[in-house]
Short mmCIF file of C-alpha atoms in Angstrom, two decimals:
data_model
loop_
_atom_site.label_atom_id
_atom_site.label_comp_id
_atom_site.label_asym_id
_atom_site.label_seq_id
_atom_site.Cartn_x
_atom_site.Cartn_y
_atom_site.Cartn_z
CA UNK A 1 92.91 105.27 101.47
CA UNK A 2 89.64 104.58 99.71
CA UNK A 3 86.91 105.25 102.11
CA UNK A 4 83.29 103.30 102.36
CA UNK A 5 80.15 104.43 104.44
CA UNK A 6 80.24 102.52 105.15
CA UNK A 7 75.84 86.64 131.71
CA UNK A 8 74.23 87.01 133.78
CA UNK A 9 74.75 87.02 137.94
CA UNK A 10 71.78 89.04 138.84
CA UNK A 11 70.56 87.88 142.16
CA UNK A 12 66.43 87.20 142.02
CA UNK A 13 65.60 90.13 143.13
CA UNK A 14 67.40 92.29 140.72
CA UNK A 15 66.20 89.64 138.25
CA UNK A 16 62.90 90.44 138.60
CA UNK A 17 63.71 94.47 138.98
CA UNK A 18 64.85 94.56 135.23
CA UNK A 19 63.15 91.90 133.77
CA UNK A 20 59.74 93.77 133.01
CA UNK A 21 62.01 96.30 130.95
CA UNK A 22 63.68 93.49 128.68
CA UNK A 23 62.12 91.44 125.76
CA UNK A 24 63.61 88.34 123.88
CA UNK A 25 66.11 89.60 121.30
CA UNK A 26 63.13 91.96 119.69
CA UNK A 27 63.15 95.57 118.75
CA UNK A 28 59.74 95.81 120.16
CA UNK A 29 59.43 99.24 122.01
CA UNK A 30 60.19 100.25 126.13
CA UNK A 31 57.26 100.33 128.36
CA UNK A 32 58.38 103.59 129.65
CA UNK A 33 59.33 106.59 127.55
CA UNK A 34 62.19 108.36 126.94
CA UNK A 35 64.58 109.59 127.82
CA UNK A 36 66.24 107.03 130.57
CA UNK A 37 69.06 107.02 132.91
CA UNK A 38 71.42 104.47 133.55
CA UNK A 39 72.90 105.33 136.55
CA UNK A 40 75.15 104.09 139.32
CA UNK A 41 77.44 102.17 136.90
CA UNK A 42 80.72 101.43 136.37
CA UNK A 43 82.18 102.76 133.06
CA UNK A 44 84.26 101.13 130.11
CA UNK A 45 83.85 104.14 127.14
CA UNK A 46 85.87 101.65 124.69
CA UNK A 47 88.62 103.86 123.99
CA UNK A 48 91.09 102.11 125.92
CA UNK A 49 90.88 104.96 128.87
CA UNK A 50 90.71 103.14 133.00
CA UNK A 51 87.24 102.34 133.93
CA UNK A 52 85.38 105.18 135.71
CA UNK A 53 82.58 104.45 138.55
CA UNK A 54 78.93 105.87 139.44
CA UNK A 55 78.55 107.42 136.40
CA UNK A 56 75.19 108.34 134.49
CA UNK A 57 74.37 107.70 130.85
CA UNK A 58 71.41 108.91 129.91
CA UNK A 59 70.06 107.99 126.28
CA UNK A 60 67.11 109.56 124.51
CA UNK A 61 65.79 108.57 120.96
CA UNK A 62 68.43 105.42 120.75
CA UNK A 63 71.63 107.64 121.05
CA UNK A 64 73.75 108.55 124.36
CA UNK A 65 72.84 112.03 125.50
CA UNK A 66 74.86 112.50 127.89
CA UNK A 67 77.40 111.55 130.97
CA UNK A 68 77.48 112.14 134.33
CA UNK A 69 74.47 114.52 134.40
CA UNK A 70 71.79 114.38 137.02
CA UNK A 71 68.26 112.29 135.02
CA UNK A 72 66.26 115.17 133.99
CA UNK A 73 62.29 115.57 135.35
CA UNK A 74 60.77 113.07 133.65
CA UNK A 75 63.39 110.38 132.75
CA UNK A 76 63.04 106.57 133.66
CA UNK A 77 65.85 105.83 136.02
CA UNK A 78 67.60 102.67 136.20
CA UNK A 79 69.84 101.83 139.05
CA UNK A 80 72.78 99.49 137.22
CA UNK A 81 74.77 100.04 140.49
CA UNK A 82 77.54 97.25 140.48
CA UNK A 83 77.50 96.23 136.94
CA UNK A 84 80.38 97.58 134.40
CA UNK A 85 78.73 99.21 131.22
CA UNK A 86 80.33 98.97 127.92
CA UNK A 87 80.32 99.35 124.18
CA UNK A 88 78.57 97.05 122.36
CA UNK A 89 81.49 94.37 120.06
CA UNK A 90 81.81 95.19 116.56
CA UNK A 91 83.31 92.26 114.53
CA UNK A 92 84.84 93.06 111.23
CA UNK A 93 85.26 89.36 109.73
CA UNK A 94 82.47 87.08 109.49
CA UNK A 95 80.01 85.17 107.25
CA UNK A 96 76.21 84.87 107.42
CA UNK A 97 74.13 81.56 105.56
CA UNK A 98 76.84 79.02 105.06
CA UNK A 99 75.46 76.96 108.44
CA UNK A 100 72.64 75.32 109.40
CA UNK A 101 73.33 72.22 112.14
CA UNK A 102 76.14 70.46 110.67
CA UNK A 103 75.69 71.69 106.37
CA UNK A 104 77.56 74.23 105.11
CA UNK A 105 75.89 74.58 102.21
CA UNK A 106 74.67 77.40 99.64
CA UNK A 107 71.27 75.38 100.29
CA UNK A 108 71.79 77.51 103.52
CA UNK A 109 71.72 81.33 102.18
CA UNK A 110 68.00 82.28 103.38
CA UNK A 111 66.36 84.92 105.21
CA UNK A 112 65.14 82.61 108.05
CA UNK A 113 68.77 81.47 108.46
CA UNK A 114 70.59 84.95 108.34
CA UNK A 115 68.43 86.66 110.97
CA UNK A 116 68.44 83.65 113.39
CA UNK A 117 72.31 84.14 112.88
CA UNK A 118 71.86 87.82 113.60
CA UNK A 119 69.41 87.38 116.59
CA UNK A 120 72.51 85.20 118.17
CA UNK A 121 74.89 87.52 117.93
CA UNK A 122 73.05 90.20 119.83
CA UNK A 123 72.69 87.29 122.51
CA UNK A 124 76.62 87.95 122.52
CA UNK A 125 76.85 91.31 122.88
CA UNK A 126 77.58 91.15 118.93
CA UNK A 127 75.65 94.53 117.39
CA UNK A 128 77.42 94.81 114.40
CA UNK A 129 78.73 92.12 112.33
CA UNK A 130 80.95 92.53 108.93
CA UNK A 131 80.01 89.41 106.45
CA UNK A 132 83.42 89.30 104.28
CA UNK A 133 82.11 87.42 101.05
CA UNK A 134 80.41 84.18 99.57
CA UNK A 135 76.56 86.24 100.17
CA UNK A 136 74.10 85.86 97.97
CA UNK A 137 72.79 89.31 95.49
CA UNK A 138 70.14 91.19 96.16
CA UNK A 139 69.24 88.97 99.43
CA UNK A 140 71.95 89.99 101.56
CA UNK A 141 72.30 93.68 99.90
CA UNK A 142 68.41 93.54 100.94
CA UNK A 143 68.74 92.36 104.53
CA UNK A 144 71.62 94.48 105.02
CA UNK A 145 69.60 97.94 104.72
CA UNK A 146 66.84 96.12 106.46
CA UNK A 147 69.28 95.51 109.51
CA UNK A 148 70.81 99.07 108.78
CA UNK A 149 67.04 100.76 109.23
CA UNK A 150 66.58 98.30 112.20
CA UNK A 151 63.66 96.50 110.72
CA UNK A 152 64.44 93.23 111.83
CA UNK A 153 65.70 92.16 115.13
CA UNK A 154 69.68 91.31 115.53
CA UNK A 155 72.69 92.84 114.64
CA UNK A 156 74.23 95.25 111.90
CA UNK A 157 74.71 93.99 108.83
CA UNK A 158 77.94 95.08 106.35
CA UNK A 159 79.47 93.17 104.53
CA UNK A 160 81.01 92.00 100.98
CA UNK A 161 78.43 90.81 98.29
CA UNK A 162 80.49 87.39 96.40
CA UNK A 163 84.23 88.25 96.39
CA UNK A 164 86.69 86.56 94.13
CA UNK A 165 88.81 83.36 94.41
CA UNK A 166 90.76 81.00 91.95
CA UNK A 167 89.36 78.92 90.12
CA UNK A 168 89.63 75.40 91.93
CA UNK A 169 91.00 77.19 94.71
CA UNK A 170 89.92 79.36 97.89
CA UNK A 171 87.56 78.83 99.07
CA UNK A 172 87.49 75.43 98.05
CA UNK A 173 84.00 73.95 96.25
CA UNK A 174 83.91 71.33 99.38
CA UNK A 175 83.84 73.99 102.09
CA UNK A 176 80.42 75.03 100.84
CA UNK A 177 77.89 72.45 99.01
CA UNK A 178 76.41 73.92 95.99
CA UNK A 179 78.52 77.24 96.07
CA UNK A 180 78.81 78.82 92.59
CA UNK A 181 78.58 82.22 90.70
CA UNK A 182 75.83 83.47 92.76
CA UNK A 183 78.42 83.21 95.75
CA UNK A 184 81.66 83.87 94.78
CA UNK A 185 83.66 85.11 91.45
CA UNK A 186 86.45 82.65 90.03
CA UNK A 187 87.77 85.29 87.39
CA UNK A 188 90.58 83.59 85.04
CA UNK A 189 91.56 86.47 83.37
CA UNK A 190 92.22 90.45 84.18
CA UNK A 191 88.71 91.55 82.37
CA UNK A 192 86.59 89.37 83.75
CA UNK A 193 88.50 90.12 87.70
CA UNK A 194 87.65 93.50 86.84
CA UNK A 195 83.97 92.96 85.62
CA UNK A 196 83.58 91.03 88.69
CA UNK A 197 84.41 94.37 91.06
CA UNK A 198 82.17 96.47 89.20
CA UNK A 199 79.50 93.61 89.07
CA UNK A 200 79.97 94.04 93.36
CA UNK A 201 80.17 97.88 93.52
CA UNK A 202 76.64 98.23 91.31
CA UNK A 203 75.26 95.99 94.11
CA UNK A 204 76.48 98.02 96.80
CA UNK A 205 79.15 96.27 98.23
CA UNK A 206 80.92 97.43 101.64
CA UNK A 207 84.20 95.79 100.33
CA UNK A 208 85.85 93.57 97.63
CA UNK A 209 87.06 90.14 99.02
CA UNK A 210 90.14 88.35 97.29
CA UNK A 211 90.88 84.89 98.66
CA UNK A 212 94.38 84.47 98.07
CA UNK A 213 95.55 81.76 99.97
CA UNK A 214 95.73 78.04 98.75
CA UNK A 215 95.97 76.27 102.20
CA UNK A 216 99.54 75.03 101.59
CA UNK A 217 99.76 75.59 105.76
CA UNK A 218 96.51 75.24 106.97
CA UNK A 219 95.74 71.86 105.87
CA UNK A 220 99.46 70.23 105.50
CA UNK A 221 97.63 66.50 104.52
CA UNK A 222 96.10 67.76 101.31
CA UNK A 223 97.93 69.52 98.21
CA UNK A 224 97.82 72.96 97.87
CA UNK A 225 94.83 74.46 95.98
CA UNK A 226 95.35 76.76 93.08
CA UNK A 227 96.18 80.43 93.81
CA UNK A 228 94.53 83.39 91.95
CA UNK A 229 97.03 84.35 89.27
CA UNK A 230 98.82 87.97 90.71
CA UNK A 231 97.56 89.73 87.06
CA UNK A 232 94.35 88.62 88.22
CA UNK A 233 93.95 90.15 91.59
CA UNK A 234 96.27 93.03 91.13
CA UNK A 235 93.61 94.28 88.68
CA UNK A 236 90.47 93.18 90.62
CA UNK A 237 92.33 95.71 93.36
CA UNK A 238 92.78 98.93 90.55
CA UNK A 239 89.32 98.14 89.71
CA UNK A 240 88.11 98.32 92.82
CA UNK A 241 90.09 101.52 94.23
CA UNK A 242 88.83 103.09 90.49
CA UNK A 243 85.15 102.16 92.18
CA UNK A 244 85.89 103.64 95.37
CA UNK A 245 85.99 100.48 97.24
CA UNK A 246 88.57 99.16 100.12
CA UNK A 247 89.82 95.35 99.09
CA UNK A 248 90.11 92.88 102.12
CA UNK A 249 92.24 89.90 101.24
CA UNK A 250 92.20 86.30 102.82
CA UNK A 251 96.04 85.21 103.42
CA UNK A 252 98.08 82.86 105.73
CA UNK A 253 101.52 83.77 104.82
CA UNK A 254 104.32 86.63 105.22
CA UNK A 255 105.06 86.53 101.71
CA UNK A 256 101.53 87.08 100.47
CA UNK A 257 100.74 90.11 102.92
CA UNK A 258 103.72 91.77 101.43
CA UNK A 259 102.76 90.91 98.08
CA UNK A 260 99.16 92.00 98.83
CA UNK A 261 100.42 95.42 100.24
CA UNK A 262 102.36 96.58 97.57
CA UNK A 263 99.54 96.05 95.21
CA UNK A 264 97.28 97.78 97.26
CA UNK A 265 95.49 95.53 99.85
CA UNK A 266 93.71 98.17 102.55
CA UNK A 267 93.02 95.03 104.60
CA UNK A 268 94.40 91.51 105.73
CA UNK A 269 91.43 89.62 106.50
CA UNK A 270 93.75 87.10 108.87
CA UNK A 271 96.96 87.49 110.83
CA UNK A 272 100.36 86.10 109.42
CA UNK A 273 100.64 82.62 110.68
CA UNK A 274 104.08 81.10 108.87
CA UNK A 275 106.81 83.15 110.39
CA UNK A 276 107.43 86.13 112.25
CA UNK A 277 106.19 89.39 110.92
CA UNK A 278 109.62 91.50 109.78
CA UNK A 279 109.69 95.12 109.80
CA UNK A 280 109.22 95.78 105.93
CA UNK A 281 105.84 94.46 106.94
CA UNK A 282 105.23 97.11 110.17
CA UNK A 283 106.44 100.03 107.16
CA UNK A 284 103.78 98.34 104.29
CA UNK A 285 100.83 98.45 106.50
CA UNK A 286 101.68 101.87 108.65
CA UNK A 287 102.92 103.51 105.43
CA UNK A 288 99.42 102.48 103.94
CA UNK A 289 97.09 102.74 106.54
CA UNK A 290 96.37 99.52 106.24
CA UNK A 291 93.98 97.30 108.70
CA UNK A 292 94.95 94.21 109.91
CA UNK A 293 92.70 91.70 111.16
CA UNK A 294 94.45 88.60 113.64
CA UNK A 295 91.04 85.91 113.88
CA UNK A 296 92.87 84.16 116.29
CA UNK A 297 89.90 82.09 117.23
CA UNK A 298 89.85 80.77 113.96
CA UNK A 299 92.70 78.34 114.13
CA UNK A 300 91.68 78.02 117.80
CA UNK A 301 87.98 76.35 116.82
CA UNK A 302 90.03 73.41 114.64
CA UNK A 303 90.89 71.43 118.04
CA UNK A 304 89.21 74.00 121.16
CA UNK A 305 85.96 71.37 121.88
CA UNK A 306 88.82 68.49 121.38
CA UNK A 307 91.02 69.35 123.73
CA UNK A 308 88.40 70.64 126.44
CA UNK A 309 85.03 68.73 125.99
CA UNK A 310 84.23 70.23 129.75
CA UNK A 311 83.14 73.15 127.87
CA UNK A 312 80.01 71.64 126.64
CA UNK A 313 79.09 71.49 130.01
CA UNK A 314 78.83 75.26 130.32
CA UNK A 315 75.80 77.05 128.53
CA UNK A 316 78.29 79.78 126.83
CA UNK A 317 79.48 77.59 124.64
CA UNK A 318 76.59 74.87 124.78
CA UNK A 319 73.72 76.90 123.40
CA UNK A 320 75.79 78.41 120.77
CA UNK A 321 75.72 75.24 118.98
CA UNK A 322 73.25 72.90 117.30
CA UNK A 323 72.01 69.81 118.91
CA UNK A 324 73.69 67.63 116.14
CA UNK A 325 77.06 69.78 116.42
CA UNK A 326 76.67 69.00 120.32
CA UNK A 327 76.26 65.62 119.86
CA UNK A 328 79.44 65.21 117.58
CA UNK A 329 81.74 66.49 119.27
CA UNK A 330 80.52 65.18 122.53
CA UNK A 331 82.12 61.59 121.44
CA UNK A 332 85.20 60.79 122.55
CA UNK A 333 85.91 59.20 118.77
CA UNK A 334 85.15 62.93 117.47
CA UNK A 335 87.62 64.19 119.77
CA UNK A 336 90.18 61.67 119.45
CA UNK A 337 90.11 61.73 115.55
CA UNK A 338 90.27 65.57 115.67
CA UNK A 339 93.38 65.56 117.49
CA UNK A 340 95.46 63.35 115.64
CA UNK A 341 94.34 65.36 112.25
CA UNK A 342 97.63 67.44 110.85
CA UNK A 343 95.43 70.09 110.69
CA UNK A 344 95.10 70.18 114.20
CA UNK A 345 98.83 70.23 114.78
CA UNK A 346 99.15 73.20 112.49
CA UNK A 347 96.31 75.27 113.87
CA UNK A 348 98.26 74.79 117.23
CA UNK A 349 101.34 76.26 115.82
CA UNK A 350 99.53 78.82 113.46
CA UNK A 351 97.85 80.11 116.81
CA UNK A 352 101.23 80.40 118.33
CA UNK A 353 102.35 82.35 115.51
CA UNK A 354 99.61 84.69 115.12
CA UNK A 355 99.12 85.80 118.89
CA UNK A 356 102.80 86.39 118.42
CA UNK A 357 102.79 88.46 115.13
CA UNK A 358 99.77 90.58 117.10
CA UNK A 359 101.53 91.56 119.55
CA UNK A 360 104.75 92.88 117.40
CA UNK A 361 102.33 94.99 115.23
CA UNK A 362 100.38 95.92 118.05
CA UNK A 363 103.17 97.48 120.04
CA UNK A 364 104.61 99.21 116.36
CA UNK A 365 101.20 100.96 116.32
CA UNK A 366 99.68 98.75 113.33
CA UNK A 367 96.00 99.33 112.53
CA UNK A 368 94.34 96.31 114.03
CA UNK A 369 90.97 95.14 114.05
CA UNK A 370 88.41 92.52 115.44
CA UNK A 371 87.25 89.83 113.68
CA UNK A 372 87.01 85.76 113.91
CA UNK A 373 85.65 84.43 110.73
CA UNK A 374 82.84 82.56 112.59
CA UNK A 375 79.66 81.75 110.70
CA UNK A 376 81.98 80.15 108.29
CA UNK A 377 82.51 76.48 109.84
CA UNK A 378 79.88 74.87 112.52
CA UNK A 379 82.85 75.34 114.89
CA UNK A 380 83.27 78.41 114.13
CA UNK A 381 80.57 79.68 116.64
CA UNK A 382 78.20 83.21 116.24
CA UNK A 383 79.24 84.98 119.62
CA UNK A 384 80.97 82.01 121.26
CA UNK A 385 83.45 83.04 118.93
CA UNK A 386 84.18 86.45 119.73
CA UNK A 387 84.65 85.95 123.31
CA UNK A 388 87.15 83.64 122.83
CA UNK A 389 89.09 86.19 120.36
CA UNK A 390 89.02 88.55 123.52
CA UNK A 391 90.53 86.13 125.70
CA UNK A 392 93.00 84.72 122.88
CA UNK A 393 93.76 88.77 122.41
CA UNK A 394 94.71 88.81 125.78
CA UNK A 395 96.63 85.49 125.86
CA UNK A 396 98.76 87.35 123.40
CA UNK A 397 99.74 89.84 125.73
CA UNK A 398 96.78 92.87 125.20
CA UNK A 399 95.65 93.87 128.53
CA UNK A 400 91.75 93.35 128.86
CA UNK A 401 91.38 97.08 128.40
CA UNK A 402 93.51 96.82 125.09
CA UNK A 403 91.61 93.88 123.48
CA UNK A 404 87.81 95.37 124.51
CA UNK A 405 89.30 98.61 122.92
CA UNK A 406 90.03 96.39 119.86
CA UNK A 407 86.63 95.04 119.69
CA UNK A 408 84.54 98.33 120.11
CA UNK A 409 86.31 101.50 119.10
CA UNK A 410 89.04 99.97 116.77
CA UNK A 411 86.41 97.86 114.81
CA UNK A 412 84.09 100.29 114.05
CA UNK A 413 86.71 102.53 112.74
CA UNK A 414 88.03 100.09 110.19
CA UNK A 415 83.80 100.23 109.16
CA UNK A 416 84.39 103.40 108.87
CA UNK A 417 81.39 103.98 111.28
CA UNK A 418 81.36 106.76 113.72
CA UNK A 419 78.41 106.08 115.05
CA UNK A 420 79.22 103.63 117.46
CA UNK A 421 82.53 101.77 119.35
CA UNK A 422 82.49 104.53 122.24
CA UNK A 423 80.01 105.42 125.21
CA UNK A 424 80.18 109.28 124.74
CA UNK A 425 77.68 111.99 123.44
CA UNK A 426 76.31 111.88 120.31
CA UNK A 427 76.70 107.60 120.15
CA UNK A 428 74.91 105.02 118.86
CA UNK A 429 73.56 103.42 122.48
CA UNK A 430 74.62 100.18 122.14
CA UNK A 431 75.75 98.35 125.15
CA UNK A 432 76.69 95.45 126.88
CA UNK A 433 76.05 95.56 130.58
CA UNK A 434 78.01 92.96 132.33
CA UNK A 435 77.99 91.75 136.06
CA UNK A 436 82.05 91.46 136.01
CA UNK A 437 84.90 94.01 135.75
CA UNK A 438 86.67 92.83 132.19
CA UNK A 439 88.69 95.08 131.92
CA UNK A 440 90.00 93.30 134.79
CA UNK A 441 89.31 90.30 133.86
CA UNK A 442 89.26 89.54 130.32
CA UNK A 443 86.35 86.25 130.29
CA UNK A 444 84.11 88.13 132.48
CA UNK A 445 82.66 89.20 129.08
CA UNK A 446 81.26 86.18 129.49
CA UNK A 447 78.82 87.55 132.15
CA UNK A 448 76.17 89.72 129.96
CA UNK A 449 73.46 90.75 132.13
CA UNK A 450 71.86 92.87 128.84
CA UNK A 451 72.32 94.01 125.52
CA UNK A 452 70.55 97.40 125.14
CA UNK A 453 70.47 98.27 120.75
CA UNK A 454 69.62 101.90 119.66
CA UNK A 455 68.68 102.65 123.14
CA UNK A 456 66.45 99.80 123.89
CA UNK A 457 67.05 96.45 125.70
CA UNK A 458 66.63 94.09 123.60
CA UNK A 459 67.98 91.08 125.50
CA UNK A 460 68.47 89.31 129.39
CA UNK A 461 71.95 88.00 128.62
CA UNK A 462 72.92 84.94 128.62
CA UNK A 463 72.25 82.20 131.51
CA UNK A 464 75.77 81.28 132.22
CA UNK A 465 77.35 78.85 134.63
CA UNK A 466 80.79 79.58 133.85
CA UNK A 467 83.22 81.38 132.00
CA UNK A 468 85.56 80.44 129.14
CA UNK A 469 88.81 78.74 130.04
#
């Protein structure tokens, strides 16, 4: 293995109890001083271990200090009696500066942009965030050690710097307006794949992304695109284990994972959608150490606002979005056209597919991580999006403990981060604290009272109404 460093129910009263101690998504100090004790609360660690009650975290100097101890002399104490404290989500696939309101453009690939992407997935419960290619060099190696340092407000950044695709092919040139060189690598020829990965690695690069897909399946209508010749990519992956760097590959089918594996893939960047996983595949990614990442909200976001427009009526979903994306696919012609698209059909079955393929390499003790792709689409929501992976994780047959597991511990380790992903000594204190039980019930994830980053609260949750179906 090649190793990188890497809602709120409160009644009024408690309202107005915790709301002197919270700011608006800002890093901006505590009133009170360290250290401070959380106490009273219910307990998910993130390691897939039951939920424990009236315990005591106490965090000093943005890290977890302890639990269960009594608040030393001195200590603010904060009574979170009859809210469930967890790890903040870590998402491993993502994309930062494609969207802005309905463009997805390379127009779009600004500071402003980027941190008002960031600052919305903290209002998630989002803290760390994995952008997997098509960023812009040195911006987003820039903003990533600013995020890193905490400079800024909103998550963690990691992420890949441009990543290679085929020529003509994935991503395709009308997904982004404007995307070129700057954005992604189309290499035609073994040399220039390789002088692509060290162009990446001398910028600092988390990763190396290969899209090798050519959306054959995804978008049955339209002929396939072409696919990065297997010379090509095989040596853009020696290149990059030479450099020290994990590849993450974009694929849709069996075939290609097992082709990807056995030239060296560390990571699928989506879950196998075409058929049943077989065994040789459960042996290729265990025998590796492989990581494998489902995004089952991805094929989910083609037709979810289509088939239930009631969710614009609640504000989970509703202030994720735009105005102009709200307004689209409020119309019933949106909605009707979107459903009658092939595409839509196949996302349907590749869903199917994929919650089922999950669930085999789940139970067969796969490597899997968390990850949606959002950012990527303007359906493909900051935040919105990985609550619904936690609920589609479920759906697939994960108990709620399983998926949060998934989303906190799990992710972080395919970072490589230690820092973070678990409540326990010697952590990273980010949290979510939620007025629900999900590891009970899965979309009560939905119901973020806080977000506390390094130790401070940094946001008031989320004014929901309702949860996601």
């Amino acid at each position: 293995m090649h190793v990188f460093g890497p809602m709120r129910r409160l009644t009024e009263r408690a309202r107005l109890m915790v709301l002197p101690l919270l700011c608006s998504v800002t890093l901006a100090p505590l009133a009170h001083a360290e250290p401070v004790a959380l106490t009273h609360l219910r307990l998910i660690d993130g390691t897939g271990a039951p939920a424990r009650v009236d315990e005591t975290i106490l965090i000093d100097h943005g890290q977890i200090v302890s639990i269960g101890t009594t608040p030393p002399p001195g200590a603010t104490v904060i009574d979170l009696h009859g809210k469930t404290v967890m790890p903040a989500l870590v998402s491993d696939h993502n994309h930062v500066g494609l969207v802005e309101g309905m463009s997805t453009a390379s127009r779009n690939y600004t500071r402003d942009i980027i941190l008002a992407a960031l600052n919305q997935y903290v209002r998630y419960g989002v803290l760390t965030v994995t952008s997997l290619g098509l960023n812009k060099s040195p911006l987003f190696d820039q903003l990533r050690r600013e995020q890193h340092q905490g400079v800024n407000p909103g998550a963690d950044l990691f992420g890949v710097d441009q990543g290679i695709g085929a020529p003509g092919g994935m991503p395709p040139e009308a997904m982004v307006d404007g995307m070129g060189r700057d954005q992604i690598f189309r290499p035609a020829t073994s040399q220039a794949a390789r002088q692509a990965v060290d162009i990446m690695a001398d910028e600092g690069t988390d990763f190396v992304k290969l899209w090798l897909d050519d959306l054959r399946l995804t978008n049955p209508a339209k002929p396939p695109l072409p696919l990065l010749g297997a010379p090509v990519w095989q040596a853009a992956i020696a290149e990059a284990h030479k450099r020290h760097l994990r590849v993450a590959v974009h694929i849709h089918d069996l075939a290609l994972a097992h082709e990807a594996l056995q030239h060296g893939a560390d990571i699928l960047a989506h879950g196998v959608r075409d058929k049943p996983v077989d065994p040789a595949l459960v042996a290729q990614l265990k025998t590796r150490q492989a990581w494998y990442i489902p995004t089952l909200s991805l094929d989910e976001s083609t037709y979810l606002f289509a088939e239930h427009p009631e969710l614009l009526d609640q504000p989970l979903a509703r202030d994720a979005m735009p105005q102009a994306l709200r307004q689209k696919i409020g119309q019933e012609s949106w909605r009707r056209e979107t459903l009658e698209k092939p595409a839509s059909r196949a996302a349907h079955e590749a869903l199917a597919m994929n919650e089922r393929n999950l669930l085999t390499l789940y139970r067969a003790g796969v490597r899997i991580g968390f990850g949606t792709d959002s950012g990527a689409t303007p359906l493909r929501l900051p935040g919105y999006a990985e609550h619904r992976e936690l609920v589609l994780l479920v759906e697939a047959g994960l108990t709620p403990l399983e998926a949060i597991n998934l989303a906190t511990q799990k992710a972080a380790g395919l970072l490589g981060l230690k820092d973070r992903g678990v409540i326990a000594p010697g952590k990273r204190a980010d949290l979510l604290v939620i007025d629900g039980v999900p590891d009970r019930t899965i979309s009560d994830i939905d119901l973020i009272s806080q977000v506390w980053q390094r130790g401070k609260p940094v946001s008031d949750g989320l004014v929901t109404k309702g949860k996601t179906p």
